[in-house]
Short mmCIF file of C-alpha atoms and ligand atoms in Angstrom, two decimals:
data_model
loop_
_atom_site.label_atom_id
_atom_site.label_comp_id
_atom_site.label_asym_id
_atom_site.label_seq_id
_atom_site.Cartn_x
_atom_site.Cartn_y
_atom_site.Cartn_z
CA MET C 1 94.09 268.48 -35.92
CA ALA C 2 91.39 266.10 -33.52
CA PRO C 3 92.96 263.58 -31.93
CA ARG C 4 93.15 260.14 -33.48
CA ARG C 5 90.73 257.52 -31.82
CA LYS C 6 91.64 253.98 -30.60
CA LYS C 7 91.79 251.41 -33.05
CA ILE C 8 89.71 247.91 -31.77
CA TYR C 9 90.55 246.15 -34.86
CA GLU C 10 91.44 246.56 -38.18
CA GLY C 11 90.16 244.10 -41.13
CA LYS C 12 90.78 243.00 -45.04
CA ALA C 13 88.31 246.06 -45.80
CA LYS C 14 87.45 247.93 -42.79
CA THR C 15 88.31 249.01 -39.62
CA LEU C 16 86.90 249.49 -36.45
CA TYR C 17 87.64 252.54 -33.76
CA GLU C 18 86.24 253.30 -30.50
CA GLY C 19 83.16 254.91 -30.64
CA PRO C 20 81.54 257.53 -28.34
CA GLU C 21 79.74 255.88 -25.48
CA PRO C 22 80.21 252.13 -24.36
CA GLY C 23 79.63 250.04 -26.57
CA THR C 24 79.62 251.09 -30.12
CA LEU C 25 81.88 251.14 -31.94
CA VAL C 26 82.97 253.23 -35.57
CA GLN C 27 83.01 251.15 -38.62
CA TYR C 28 85.64 252.99 -41.24
CA PHE C 29 85.09 251.41 -44.66
CA LYS C 30 88.32 251.10 -47.01
CA ASP C 31 89.04 251.53 -50.66
CA ASP C 32 91.32 248.01 -50.13
CA ALA C 33 89.81 244.99 -51.74
CA THR C 34 90.67 241.45 -51.83
CA ALA C 35 90.31 237.95 -53.05
CA PHE C 36 91.02 234.53 -52.00
CA ASN C 37 91.74 235.33 -48.80
CA ALA C 38 94.33 238.15 -49.59
CA GLN C 39 96.62 236.67 -52.77
CA LYS C 40 94.42 238.85 -54.89
CA LYS C 41 94.72 242.81 -53.36
CA ALA C 42 94.01 245.86 -54.85
CA VAL C 43 92.75 249.47 -53.55
CA ILE C 44 89.53 250.64 -55.88
CA GLU C 45 89.19 253.90 -55.78
CA GLY C 46 85.84 255.16 -53.82
CA LYS C 47 84.50 251.30 -52.93
CA GLY C 48 84.43 252.21 -49.14
CA VAL C 49 82.00 255.31 -49.60
CA LEU C 50 80.24 252.93 -51.47
CA ASN C 51 79.44 250.04 -49.29
CA ASN C 52 79.19 252.10 -46.24
CA ARG C 53 76.47 254.01 -48.37
CA LEU C 54 74.62 250.67 -49.79
CA SER C 55 75.13 248.85 -45.88
CA GLU C 56 73.61 251.69 -43.99
CA TYR C 57 70.71 251.69 -46.82
CA PHE C 58 70.16 247.58 -46.18
CA MET C 59 70.64 248.01 -42.82
CA THR C 60 68.06 250.85 -41.88
CA GLY C 61 65.79 248.46 -43.91
CA LEU C 62 66.43 245.41 -42.11
CA THR C 63 65.86 247.72 -39.17
CA ASN C 64 62.84 249.06 -40.70
CA ILE C 65 60.63 244.97 -40.62
CA GLY C 66 62.63 244.09 -37.25
CA VAL C 67 65.73 242.35 -38.13
CA PRO C 68 68.61 243.41 -34.87
CA ASN C 69 71.25 244.44 -36.53
CA HIS C 70 74.50 246.18 -35.48
CA PHE C 71 74.34 249.84 -37.69
CA ILE C 72 72.91 253.55 -35.82
CA LYS C 73 73.94 255.43 -37.79
CA ARG C 74 75.66 256.73 -40.79
CA LEU C 75 78.78 259.10 -39.82
CA ASN C 76 79.92 260.45 -42.40
CA MET C 77 80.80 258.75 -46.30
CA ARG C 78 83.41 256.18 -45.21
CA GLU C 79 82.28 255.64 -41.28
CA GLN C 80 78.94 254.69 -39.55
CA LEU C 81 78.04 253.53 -36.04
CA ILE C 82 77.35 250.88 -35.32
CA ARG C 83 76.54 248.45 -31.59
CA GLN C 84 79.84 247.10 -30.64
CA VAL C 85 79.08 243.11 -31.25
CA GLU C 86 80.71 239.86 -29.85
CA ILE C 87 81.32 238.32 -33.84
CA VAL C 88 80.35 234.71 -33.50
CA PRO C 89 83.28 233.38 -36.32
CA LEU C 90 81.24 231.91 -39.71
CA GLU C 91 80.35 233.40 -41.75
CA VAL C 92 76.67 232.40 -42.72
CA ILE C 93 76.24 232.03 -46.61
CA VAL C 94 72.69 231.89 -48.08
CA ARG C 95 72.25 230.77 -52.06
CA ASN C 96 69.27 230.87 -54.51
CA PHE C 97 71.54 229.71 -57.45
CA ALA C 98 74.21 227.93 -57.94
CA ALA C 99 77.52 230.34 -58.24
CA GLY C 100 81.31 230.12 -57.14
CA SER C 101 82.53 227.88 -54.64
CA ILE C 102 79.30 225.34 -54.37
CA ALA C 103 79.54 224.94 -58.49
CA LYS C 104 83.24 224.06 -58.01
CA ARG C 105 82.33 222.22 -55.69
CA LEU C 106 79.09 220.40 -57.29
CA GLY C 107 79.43 220.41 -60.46
CA LEU C 108 76.41 222.86 -61.28
CA GLU C 109 76.42 225.28 -64.28
CA GLU C 110 76.36 228.98 -62.42
CA GLY C 111 73.23 230.07 -62.56
CA THR C 112 71.01 226.97 -61.34
CA PRO C 113 68.49 227.70 -59.19
CA LEU C 114 68.65 225.92 -56.01
CA PRO C 115 65.28 223.33 -54.81
CA ARG C 116 65.80 225.55 -52.10
CA PRO C 117 67.82 228.43 -50.18
CA ILE C 118 71.16 226.94 -48.96
CA VAL C 119 72.53 228.10 -45.84
CA GLU C 120 76.28 227.28 -44.92
CA TYR C 121 78.69 228.54 -42.84
CA SER C 122 82.58 228.90 -43.22
CA TYR C 123 84.79 229.02 -40.09
CA LYS C 124 86.18 232.08 -40.32
CA ASN C 125 89.54 232.20 -39.79
CA ASP C 126 92.28 233.84 -42.50
CA ASP C 127 95.38 231.21 -41.25
CA LEU C 128 92.35 228.58 -42.55
CA GLY C 129 91.01 230.18 -45.74
CA ASP C 130 87.24 230.25 -43.81
CA PRO C 131 86.87 226.01 -43.75
CA LEU C 132 83.80 225.38 -44.63
CA VAL C 133 82.03 223.29 -41.79
CA PRO C 134 78.93 221.09 -40.51
CA GLU C 135 76.15 222.29 -37.75
CA GLU C 136 78.82 218.98 -36.12
CA TYR C 137 81.68 221.96 -35.71
CA ILE C 138 80.57 224.20 -34.55
CA ILE C 139 78.24 223.15 -32.21
CA ALA C 140 80.76 220.60 -31.05
CA PHE C 141 83.24 223.11 -30.45
CA GLY C 142 81.73 225.61 -29.12
CA TRP C 143 81.60 228.65 -31.67
CA ALA C 144 77.12 228.46 -31.40
CA SER C 145 74.73 226.19 -29.83
CA GLN C 146 72.32 224.40 -31.68
CA GLN C 147 70.14 227.57 -30.43
CA ASP C 148 71.63 230.08 -32.13
CA LEU C 149 72.17 228.50 -35.36
CA ASP C 150 68.09 228.34 -34.86
CA ASP C 151 67.64 231.56 -34.43
CA ILE C 152 71.07 232.15 -37.25
CA VAL C 153 68.77 230.49 -39.55
CA ALA C 154 66.19 232.27 -38.90
CA LEU C 155 67.73 235.69 -39.12
CA ALA C 156 70.12 234.34 -42.31
CA LEU C 157 66.22 233.39 -44.19
CA ARG C 158 64.91 236.69 -43.10
CA VAL C 159 67.65 239.04 -44.33
CA ASN C 160 67.19 236.69 -47.94
CA ASP C 161 63.92 237.53 -48.28
CA PHE C 162 64.28 241.58 -47.68
CA LEU C 163 67.12 241.45 -50.35
CA THR C 164 65.83 239.11 -52.91
CA GLY C 165 62.50 241.49 -52.92
CA VAL C 166 64.27 244.78 -52.81
CA PHE C 167 67.29 244.12 -55.46
CA TYR C 168 64.50 242.29 -57.82
CA ALA C 169 62.99 245.40 -57.83
CA VAL C 170 65.59 246.86 -59.25
CA GLY C 171 66.53 244.65 -62.47
CA ILE C 172 68.73 242.58 -59.84
CA LYS C 173 69.15 238.83 -59.10
CA LEU C 174 70.37 237.73 -55.53
CA ILE C 175 72.14 234.33 -56.24
CA ASP C 176 73.91 234.11 -52.78
CA PHE C 177 75.78 236.25 -49.67
CA LYS C 178 77.34 236.52 -46.91
CA ILE C 179 76.75 237.85 -43.60
CA GLU C 180 78.72 237.09 -39.93
CA ILE C 181 76.27 237.86 -36.70
CA GLY C 182 76.90 239.15 -33.58
CA ARG C 183 75.92 238.97 -29.73
CA VAL C 184 75.24 241.72 -27.93
CA TRP C 185 74.06 240.93 -23.81
CA GLU C 186 70.96 242.98 -22.25
CA GLY C 187 71.92 241.90 -18.81
CA ASP C 188 71.12 238.26 -18.09
CA PHE C 189 69.93 237.48 -21.88
CA MET C 190 72.60 237.71 -24.81
CA ARG C 191 70.55 238.02 -28.86
CA LEU C 192 71.54 237.58 -32.12
CA LEU C 193 72.01 240.09 -34.54
CA VAL C 194 73.29 240.69 -38.29
CA ALA C 195 76.35 243.22 -38.06
CA ASP C 196 79.90 243.46 -40.34
CA GLU C 197 78.33 244.61 -43.56
CA ILE C 198 75.96 244.22 -46.45
CA SER C 199 77.42 245.03 -49.89
CA PRO C 200 78.05 244.56 -53.14
CA ASP C 201 81.63 242.75 -51.78
CA SER C 202 79.24 240.56 -50.04
CA CYS C 203 76.76 239.36 -52.25
CA ARG C 204 76.66 237.95 -56.02
CA LEU C 205 74.26 240.51 -58.22
CA TRP C 206 73.38 239.15 -61.41
CA ASP C 207 71.35 241.34 -63.58
CA ILE C 208 68.08 240.19 -64.28
CA LYS C 209 68.15 240.60 -68.24
CA THR C 210 71.62 240.75 -69.10
CA GLY C 211 73.35 238.20 -66.12
CA GLU C 212 75.65 240.90 -66.08
CA LYS C 213 77.74 240.81 -63.19
CA LEU C 214 77.46 243.88 -60.28
CA ASP C 215 79.50 242.62 -57.51
CA LYS C 216 82.91 241.79 -55.91
CA ASP C 217 82.67 238.65 -58.70
CA VAL C 218 84.05 242.21 -61.98
CA PHE C 219 87.10 242.21 -59.41
CA ARG C 220 87.90 238.79 -58.66
CA ARG C 221 87.41 237.21 -61.91
CA ASP C 222 88.80 240.75 -64.29
CA LEU C 223 85.33 241.55 -66.05
CA GLY C 224 85.80 245.51 -65.67
CA ASN C 225 85.62 248.06 -63.42
CA LEU C 226 84.17 247.67 -59.39
CA THR C 227 83.67 251.58 -58.65
CA ASP C 228 81.23 250.96 -62.12
CA ALA C 229 79.14 247.86 -60.98
CA TYR C 230 78.78 249.15 -57.12
CA THR C 231 77.73 253.02 -58.59
CA GLU C 232 74.88 250.92 -60.59
CA VAL C 233 73.81 249.05 -57.80
CA ALA C 234 73.69 251.73 -55.42
CA ARG C 235 72.06 254.03 -58.21
CA ARG C 236 69.39 251.76 -58.99
CA LEU C 237 68.07 251.56 -55.21
CA GLY C 238 68.21 255.49 -55.31
CA VAL C 239 71.01 255.43 -52.47
CA MET C 240 73.82 257.99 -54.26
CA PRO C 241 73.82 260.91 -55.16
CA THR C 242 73.94 261.01 -59.36
CA ASN C 243 76.81 263.65 -58.69
CA THR C 244 80.00 260.39 -59.28
CA ALA C 245 82.86 263.48 -57.61
CA GLN C 246 81.29 262.72 -54.48
CA ILE C 247 82.79 259.75 -54.38
CA LYS C 248 86.40 260.46 -54.94
CA PRO C 249 88.29 260.20 -51.80
CA THR C 250 90.37 263.53 -51.97
CA LEU C 251 87.43 265.71 -51.94
CA ILE C 252 85.83 263.62 -49.07
CA ASN C 253 88.53 262.53 -46.61
P1 TMP O 1 81.84 231.47 -52.72
O1 TMP O 1 80.89 230.72 -53.48
O2 TMP O 1 83.07 232.16 -52.63
O3 TMP O 1 81.41 230.44 -51.46
O4 TMP O 1 80.52 232.96 -51.80
C1 TMP O 1 79.36 232.69 -51.83
C2 TMP O 1 79.25 234.21 -50.66
O5 TMP O 1 79.77 234.55 -50.17
C3 TMP O 1 79.23 235.19 -52.14
O6 TMP O 1 78.19 236.38 -52.33
C4 TMP O 1 80.64 235.75 -51.12
C5 TMP O 1 80.52 235.94 -50.01
N1 TMP O 1 82.36 236.27 -49.65
C6 TMP O 1 82.22 236.63 -48.74
O7 TMP O 1 81.38 237.88 -48.93
N2 TMP O 1 83.28 236.82 -47.82
C7 TMP O 1 84.24 235.39 -48.26
O8 TMP O 1 85.81 235.25 -48.25
C8 TMP O 1 83.79 234.50 -49.14
C9 TMP O 1 84.99 232.91 -49.01
C10 TMP O 1 82.58 235.01 -50.04
N1 LIG O 2 87.30 238.46 -48.65
C1 LIG O 2 87.79 237.48 -49.17
C2 LIG O 2 89.17 238.25 -49.38
O1 LIG O 2 89.68 238.64 -48.33
C3 LIG O 2 87.84 236.30 -49.90
C4 LIG O 2 86.81 236.61 -51.12
O2 LIG O 2 85.60 237.69 -51.04
O3 LIG O 2 86.67 236.43 -52.42
O4 LIG O 2 90.28 237.08 -49.72
#
């Protein structure tokens, strides 16, 4: 057997390994699903394979329209080569329609259109349950500068426009999503890029006609089979081979 690569970091849904060259990492997509800060957990067969493909699809699309991101290439069914970045400790959330926590906080009906896309931030800290934080905290505690935040909002809105269009074309409404941002240094210059993943784990996706949920809320709220929902998203986007047997982990490990 080939020697195991050095593990750099293990998160809830992905593991990062040392990459083949300095400045690269291998991102492995697990089948683990968690919700409510891991109070709810399950292993969902095939989820990692789907998210690896879908994140490749969205990141490649972003590259094609000039939005910098960490993706280099997909290596196999569960792994992709990415640029090593320093993660900004924020979850950057963009909302087009009310759902989830904003609906609860403001007493809005889920699906209510928002007057404009709203960008908000959670501080990435599992012990605290990723609390929502204002810009004032982010700057005061040095998690990002005002210039970084301006760049982050610009990136987040470009990702929003791109994803909104891609999903609309296949009959899906992008309700909201979360991205993470990484820093890379090129000589003395620091650049920000889209990192982590873009997948139905980190978006809310509703069928435009029926309102059916095609994202992780299916798992959070026990609405049905998560793999079926993600497979439907992948099928509409033309991302997955039609032979769903290929997503069975037993066939690919
Ligand atoms: P929220 O309504 O629960 O705040 O979630 C907003 C969006 O962010 C939704 O698309 C789900 C996504 N999200 C994550 O990807 N990870 C998280 O830990 C949370 C809380 C939300
Ligand atoms: N990703 C978070 C968790 O693992 C929250 C969520 O997506 O609902 O618990």
